[in-house]
mmCIF file of C-alpha atoms in Angstrom:
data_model
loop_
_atom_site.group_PDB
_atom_site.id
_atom_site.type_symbol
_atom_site.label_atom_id
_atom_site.label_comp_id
_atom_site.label_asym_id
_atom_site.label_seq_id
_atom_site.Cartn_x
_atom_site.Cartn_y
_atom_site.Cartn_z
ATOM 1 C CA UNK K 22 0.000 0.000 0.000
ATOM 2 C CA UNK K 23 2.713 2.392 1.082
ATOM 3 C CA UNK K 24 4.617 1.521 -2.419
ATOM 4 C CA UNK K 25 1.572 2.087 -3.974
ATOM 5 C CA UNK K 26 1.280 5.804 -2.417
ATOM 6 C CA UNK K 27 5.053 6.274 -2.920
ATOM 7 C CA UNK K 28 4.460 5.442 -6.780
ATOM 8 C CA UNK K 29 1.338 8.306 -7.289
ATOM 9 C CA UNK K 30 3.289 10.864 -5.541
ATOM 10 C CA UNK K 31 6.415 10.320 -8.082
ATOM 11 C CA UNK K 32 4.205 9.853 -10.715
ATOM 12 C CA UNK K 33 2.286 13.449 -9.660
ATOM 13 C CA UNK K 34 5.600 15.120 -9.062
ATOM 14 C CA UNK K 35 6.751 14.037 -12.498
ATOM 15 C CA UNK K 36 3.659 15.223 -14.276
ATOM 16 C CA UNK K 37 4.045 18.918 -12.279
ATOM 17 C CA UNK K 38 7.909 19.003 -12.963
ATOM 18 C CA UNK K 39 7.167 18.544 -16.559
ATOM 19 C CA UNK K 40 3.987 20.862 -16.926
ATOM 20 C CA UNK K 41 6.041 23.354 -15.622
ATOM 21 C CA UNK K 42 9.181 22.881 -17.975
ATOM 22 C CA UNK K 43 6.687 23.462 -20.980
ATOM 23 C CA UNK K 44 5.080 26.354 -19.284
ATOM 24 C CA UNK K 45 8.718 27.679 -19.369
ATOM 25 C CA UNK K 46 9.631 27.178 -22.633
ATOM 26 C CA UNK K 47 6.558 28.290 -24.104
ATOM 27 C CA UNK K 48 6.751 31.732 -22.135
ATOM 28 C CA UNK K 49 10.953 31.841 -23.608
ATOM 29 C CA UNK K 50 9.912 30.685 -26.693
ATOM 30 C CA UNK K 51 7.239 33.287 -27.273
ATOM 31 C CA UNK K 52 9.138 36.314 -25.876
ATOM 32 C CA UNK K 53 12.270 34.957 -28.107
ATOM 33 C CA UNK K 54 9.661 35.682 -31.437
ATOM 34 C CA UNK K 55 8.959 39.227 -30.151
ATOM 35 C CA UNK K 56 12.607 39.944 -29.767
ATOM 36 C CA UNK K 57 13.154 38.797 -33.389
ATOM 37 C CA UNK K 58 9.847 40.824 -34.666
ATOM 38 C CA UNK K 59 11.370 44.190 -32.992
ATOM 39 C CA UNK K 60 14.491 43.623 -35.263
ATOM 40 C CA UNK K 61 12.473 43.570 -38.343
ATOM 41 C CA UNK K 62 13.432 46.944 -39.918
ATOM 42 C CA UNK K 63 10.773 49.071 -41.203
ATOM 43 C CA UNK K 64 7.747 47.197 -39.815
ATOM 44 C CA UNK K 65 4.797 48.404 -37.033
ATOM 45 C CA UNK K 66 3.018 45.741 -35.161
ATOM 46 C CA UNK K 67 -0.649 46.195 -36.140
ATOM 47 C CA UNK K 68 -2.154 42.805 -34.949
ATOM 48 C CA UNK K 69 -0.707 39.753 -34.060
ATOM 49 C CA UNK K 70 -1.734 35.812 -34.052
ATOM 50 C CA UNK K 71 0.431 33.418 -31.243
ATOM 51 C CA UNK K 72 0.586 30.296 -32.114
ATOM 52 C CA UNK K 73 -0.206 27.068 -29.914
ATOM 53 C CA UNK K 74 2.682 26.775 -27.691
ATOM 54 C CA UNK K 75 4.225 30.032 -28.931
ATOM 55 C CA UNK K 76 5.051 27.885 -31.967
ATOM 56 C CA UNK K 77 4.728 30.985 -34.575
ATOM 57 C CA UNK K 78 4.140 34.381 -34.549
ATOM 58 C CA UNK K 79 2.225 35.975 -37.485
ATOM 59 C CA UNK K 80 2.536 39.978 -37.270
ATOM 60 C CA UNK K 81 0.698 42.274 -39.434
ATOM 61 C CA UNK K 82 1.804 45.990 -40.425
ATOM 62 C CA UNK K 83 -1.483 47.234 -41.693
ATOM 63 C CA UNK K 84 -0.021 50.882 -42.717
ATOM 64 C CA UNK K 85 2.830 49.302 -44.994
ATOM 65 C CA UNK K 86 0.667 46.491 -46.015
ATOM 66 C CA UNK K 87 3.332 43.923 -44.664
ATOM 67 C CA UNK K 88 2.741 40.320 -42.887
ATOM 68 C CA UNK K 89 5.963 38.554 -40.925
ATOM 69 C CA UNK K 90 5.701 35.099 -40.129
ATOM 70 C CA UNK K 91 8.157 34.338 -37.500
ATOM 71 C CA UNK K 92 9.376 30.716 -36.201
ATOM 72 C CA UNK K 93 12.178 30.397 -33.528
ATOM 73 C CA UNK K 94 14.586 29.121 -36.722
ATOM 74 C CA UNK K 95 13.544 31.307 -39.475
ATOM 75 C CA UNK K 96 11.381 34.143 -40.189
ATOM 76 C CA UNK K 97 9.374 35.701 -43.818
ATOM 77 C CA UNK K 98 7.849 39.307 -44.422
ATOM 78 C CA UNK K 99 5.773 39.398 -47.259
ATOM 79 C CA UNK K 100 3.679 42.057 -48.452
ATOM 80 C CA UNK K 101 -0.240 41.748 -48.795
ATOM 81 C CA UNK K 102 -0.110 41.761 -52.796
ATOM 82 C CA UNK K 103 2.176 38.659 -52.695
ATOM 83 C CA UNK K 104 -0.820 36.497 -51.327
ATOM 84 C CA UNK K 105 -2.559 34.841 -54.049
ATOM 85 C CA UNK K 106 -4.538 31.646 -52.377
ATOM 86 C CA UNK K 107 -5.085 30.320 -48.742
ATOM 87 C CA UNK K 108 -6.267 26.733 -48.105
ATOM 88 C CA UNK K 109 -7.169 25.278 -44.410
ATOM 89 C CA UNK K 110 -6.162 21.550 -44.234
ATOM 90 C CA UNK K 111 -6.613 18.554 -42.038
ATOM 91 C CA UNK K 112 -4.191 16.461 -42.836
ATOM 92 C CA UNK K 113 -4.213 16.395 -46.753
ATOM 93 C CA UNK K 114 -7.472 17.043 -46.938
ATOM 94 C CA UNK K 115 -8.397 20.626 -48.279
ATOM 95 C CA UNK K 116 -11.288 21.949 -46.198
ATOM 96 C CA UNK K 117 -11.574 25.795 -46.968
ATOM 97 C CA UNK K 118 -10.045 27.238 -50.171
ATOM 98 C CA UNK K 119 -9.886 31.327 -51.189
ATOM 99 C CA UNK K 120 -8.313 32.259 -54.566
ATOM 100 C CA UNK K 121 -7.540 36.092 -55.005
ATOM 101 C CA UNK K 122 -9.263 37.487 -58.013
ATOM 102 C CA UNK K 123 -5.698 38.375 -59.803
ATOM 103 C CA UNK K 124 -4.890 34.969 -60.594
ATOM 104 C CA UNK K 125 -7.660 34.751 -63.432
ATOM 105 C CA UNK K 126 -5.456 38.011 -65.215
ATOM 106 C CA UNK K 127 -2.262 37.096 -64.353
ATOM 107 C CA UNK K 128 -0.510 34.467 -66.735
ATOM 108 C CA UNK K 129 2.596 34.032 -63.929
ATOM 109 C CA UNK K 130 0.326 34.208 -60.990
ATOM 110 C CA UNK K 131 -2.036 31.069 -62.869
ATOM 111 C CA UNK K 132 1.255 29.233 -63.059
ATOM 112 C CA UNK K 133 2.232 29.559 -59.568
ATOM 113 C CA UNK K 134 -1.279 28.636 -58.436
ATOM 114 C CA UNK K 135 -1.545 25.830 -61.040
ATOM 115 C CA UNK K 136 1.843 24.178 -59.482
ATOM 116 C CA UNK K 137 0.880 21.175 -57.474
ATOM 117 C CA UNK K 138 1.915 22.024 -53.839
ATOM 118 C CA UNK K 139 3.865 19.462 -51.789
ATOM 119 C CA UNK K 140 2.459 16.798 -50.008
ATOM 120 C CA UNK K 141 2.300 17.782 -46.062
ATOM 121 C CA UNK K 142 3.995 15.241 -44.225
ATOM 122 C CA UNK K 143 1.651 12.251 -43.059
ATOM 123 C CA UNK K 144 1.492 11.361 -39.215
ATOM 124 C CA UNK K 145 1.109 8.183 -38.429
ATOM 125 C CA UNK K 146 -2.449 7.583 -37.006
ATOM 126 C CA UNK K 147 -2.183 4.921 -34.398
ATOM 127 C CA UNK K 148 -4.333 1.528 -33.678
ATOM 128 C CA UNK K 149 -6.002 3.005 -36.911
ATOM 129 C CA UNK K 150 -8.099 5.518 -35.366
ATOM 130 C CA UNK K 151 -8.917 8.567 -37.455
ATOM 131 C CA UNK K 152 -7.870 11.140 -35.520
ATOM 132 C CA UNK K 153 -6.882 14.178 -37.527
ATOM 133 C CA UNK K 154 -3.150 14.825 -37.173
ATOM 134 C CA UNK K 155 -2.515 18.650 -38.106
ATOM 135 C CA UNK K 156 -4.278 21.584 -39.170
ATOM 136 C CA UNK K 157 -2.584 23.644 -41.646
ATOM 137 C CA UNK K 158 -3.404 27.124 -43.208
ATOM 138 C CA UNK K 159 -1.351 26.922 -46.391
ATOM 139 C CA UNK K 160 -0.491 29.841 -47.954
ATOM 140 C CA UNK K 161 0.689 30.746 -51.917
ATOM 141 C CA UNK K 162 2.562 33.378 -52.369
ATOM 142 C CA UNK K 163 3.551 34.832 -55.871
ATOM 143 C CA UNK K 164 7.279 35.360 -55.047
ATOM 144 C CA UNK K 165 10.067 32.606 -53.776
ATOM 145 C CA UNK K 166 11.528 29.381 -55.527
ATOM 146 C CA UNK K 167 8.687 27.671 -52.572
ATOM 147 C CA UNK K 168 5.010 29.449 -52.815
ATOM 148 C CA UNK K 169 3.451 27.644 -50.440
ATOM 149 C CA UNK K 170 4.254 28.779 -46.850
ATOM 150 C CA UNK K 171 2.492 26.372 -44.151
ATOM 151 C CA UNK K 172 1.225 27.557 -41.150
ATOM 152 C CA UNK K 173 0.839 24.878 -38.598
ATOM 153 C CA UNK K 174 -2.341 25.376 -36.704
ATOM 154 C CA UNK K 175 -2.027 21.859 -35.007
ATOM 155 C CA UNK K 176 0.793 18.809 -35.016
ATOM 156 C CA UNK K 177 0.137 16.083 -32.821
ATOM 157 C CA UNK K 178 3.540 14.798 -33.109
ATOM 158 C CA UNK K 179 5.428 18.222 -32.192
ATOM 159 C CA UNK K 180 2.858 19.917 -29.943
ATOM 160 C CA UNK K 181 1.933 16.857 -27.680
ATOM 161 C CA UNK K 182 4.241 15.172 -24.826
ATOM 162 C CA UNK K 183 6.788 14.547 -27.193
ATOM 163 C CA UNK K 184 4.746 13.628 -29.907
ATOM 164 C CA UNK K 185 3.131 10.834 -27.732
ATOM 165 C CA UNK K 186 -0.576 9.868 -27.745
ATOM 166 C CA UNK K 187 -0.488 7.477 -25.145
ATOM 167 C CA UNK K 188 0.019 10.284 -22.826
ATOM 168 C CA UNK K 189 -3.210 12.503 -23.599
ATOM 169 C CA UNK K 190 -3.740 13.725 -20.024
ATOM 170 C CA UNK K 191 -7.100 15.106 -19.560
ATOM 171 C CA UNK K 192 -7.715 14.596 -23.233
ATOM 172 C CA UNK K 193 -5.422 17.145 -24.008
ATOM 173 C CA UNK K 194 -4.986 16.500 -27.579
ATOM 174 C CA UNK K 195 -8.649 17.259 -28.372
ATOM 175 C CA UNK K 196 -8.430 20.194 -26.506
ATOM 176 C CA UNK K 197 -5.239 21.535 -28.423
ATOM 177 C CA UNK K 198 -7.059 20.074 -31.827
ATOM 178 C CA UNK K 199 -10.020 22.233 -31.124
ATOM 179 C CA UNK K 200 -7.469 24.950 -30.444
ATOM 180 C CA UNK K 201 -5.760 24.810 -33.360
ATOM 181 C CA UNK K 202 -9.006 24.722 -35.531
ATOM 182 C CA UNK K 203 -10.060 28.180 -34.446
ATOM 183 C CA UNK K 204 -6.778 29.384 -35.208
ATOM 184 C CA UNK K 205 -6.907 28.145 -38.499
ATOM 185 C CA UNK K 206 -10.202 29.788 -39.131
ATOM 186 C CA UNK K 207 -8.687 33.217 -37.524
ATOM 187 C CA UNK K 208 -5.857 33.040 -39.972
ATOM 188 C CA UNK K 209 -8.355 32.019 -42.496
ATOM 189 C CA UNK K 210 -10.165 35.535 -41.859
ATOM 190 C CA UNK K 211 -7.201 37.500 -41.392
ATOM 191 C CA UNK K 212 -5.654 36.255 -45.003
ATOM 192 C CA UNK K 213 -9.583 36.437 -46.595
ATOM 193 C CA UNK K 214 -9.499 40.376 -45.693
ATOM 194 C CA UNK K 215 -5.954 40.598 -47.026
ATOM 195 C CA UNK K 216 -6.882 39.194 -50.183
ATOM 196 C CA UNK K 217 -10.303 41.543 -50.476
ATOM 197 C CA UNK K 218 -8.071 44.643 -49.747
ATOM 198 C CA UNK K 219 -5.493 43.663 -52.605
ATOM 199 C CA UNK K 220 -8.251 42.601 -54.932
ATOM 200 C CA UNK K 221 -9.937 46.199 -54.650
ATOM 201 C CA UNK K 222 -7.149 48.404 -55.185
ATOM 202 C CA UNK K 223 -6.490 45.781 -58.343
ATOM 203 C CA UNK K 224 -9.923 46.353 -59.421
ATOM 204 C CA UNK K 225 -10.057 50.121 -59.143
ATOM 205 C CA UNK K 226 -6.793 49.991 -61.033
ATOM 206 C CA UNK K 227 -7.087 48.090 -63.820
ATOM 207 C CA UNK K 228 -8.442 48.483 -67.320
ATOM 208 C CA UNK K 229 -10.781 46.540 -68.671
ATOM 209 C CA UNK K 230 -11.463 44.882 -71.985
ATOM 210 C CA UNK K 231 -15.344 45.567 -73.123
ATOM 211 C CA UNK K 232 -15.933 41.979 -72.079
ATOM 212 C CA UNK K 233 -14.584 41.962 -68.591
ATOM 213 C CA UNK K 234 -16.589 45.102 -67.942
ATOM 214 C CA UNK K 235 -19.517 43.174 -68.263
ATOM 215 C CA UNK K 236 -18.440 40.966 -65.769
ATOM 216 C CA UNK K 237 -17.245 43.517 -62.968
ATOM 217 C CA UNK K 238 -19.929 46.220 -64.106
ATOM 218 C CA UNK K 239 -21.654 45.407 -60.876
ATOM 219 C CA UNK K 240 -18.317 44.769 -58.495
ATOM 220 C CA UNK K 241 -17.182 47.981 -59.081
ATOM 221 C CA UNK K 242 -19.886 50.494 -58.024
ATOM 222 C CA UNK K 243 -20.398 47.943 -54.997
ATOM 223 C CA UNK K 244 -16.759 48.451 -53.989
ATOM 224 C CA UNK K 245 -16.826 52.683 -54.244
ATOM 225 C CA UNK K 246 -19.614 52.582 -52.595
ATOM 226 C CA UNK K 247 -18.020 51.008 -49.561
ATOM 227 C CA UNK K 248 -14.900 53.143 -50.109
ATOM 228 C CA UNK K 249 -17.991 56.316 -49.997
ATOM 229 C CA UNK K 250 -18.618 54.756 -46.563
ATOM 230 C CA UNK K 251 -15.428 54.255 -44.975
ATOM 231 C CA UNK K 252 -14.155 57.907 -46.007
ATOM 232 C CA UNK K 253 -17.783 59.022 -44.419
ATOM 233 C CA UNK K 254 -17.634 57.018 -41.384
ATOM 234 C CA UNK K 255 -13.876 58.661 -41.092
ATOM 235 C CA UNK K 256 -15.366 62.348 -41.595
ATOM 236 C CA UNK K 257 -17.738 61.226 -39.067
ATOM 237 C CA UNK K 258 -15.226 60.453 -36.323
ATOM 238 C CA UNK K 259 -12.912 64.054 -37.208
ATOM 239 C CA UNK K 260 -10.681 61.776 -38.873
ATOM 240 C CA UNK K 261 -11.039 63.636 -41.651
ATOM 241 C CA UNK K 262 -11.760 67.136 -41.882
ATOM 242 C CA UNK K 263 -14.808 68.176 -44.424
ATOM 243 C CA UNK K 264 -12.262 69.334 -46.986
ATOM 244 C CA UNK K 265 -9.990 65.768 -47.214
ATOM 245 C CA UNK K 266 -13.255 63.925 -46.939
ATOM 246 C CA UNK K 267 -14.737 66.369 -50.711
ATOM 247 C CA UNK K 268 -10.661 65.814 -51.851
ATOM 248 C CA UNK K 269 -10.839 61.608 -50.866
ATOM 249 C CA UNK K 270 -14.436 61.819 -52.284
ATOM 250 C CA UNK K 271 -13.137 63.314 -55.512
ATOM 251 C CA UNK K 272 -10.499 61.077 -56.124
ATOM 252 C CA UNK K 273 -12.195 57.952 -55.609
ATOM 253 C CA UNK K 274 -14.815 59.011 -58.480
ATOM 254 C CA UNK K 275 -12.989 59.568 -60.940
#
């Protein structure tokens, strides 16, 4: 009986000794990708997305247009126009899929999107249980001998007790996969609004055949007209002083 005792307090002091070394590397570990955002020259931290365990950071610098993705071995900065599809995965499996409206006029950007991405690499699923492995947001980018930039939302074999499912204390994996699904689905809204912003500036800019004005005839009023709104809602607020509002107003009709 005593041995018994002996064996759950060991046991419980193990389990708290190593809770608390991953509470401490997660804190280093996160405060380590801050340090390496503040040395990114030339960029203003607008909004920010933390990945499980302080895996990532994803910054966003919404006055230069500019989004870093930082890991504790490497780090990317890539500006908004350089985003031309996001897919959420499980697995292989593709759930979600956005496509910015650029690649349809863009011969180079159809050939980067047309490429067929690399497999993500399988996890084993054990006693063949169909678990889902990892979430990824996948992200192509128009620039880069590699377009696709994956953004690991959830990895059973990196982000659990050493990759272990045997050890799924308080059923700890479904917690961190239903954790890593709203992530995914955060990213997924962040990168949608990203893609919108782009794709309205390249519709206000762009010529169009007689054909493709057809097409866009309605997109286009519907997109000034939120423009109208914004630059109203600004005047609204003394953002914008009645004058810049008639000069912003002016410029955006003609």
């Amino acid at each position: 009986m005593d041995f018994l005792i002996g064996f759950i307090l060991l046991f419980t002091v193990f389990i708290l000794i190593l809770l608390l070394s991953i509470h401490l590397k997660t804190r280093n570990q996160g405060r380590f990708l801050f340090d390496k955002l503040k040395h990114i020259k030339d960029f203003s931290l607008s909004q920010f997305i933390m990945g499980q365990q302080n895996s990532f950071l994803l910054a966003v610098d919404k006055e230069r247009e500019l989004v870093a993705y930082i890991l504790p071995n490497s780090q990317i900065v890539f500006p908004y126009e350089s985003v031309l599809r996001i897919e959420m995965l499980e697995d292989d499996v593709i759930v979600s899929e956005r496509v910015s409206e650029r690649v349809g006029h863009n011969s180079s950007f159809q050939e980067v999107v047309s490429k067929e991405p690399y497999s993500l690499s399988p996890l084993k699923k054990e006693d063949g249980k169909s678990k889902v492995a990892q979430v990824v947001m996948r992200i192509t980018l128009s620039k880069g001998e590699n377009p696709w930039l994956p953004i690991y939302c959830f990895n059973a074999k990196t982000q659990l007790f050493g990759g272990s499912r045997t050890l799924d204390l308080t059923n700890m994996e479904s917690q961190m996969y239903r954790k890593g699904k709203e992530m995914a689905y955060h990213l997924d809204m962040l990168f949608s609004k990203i893609i919108d912003r782009v794709d309205e500036e390249y519709l206000k800019e762009r010529v169009f055949s007689e054909e493709e004005k057809e097409i866009y005839s309605d997109a286009i009023p519907k997109l000034i007209a939120d423009e109208l709104e914004k630059l109203f809602e600004l005047k609204i607020k003394g953002a914008l002083s009645p004058e810049e509002f008639s000069q912003q107003k002016k410029k955006l009709l003609e």
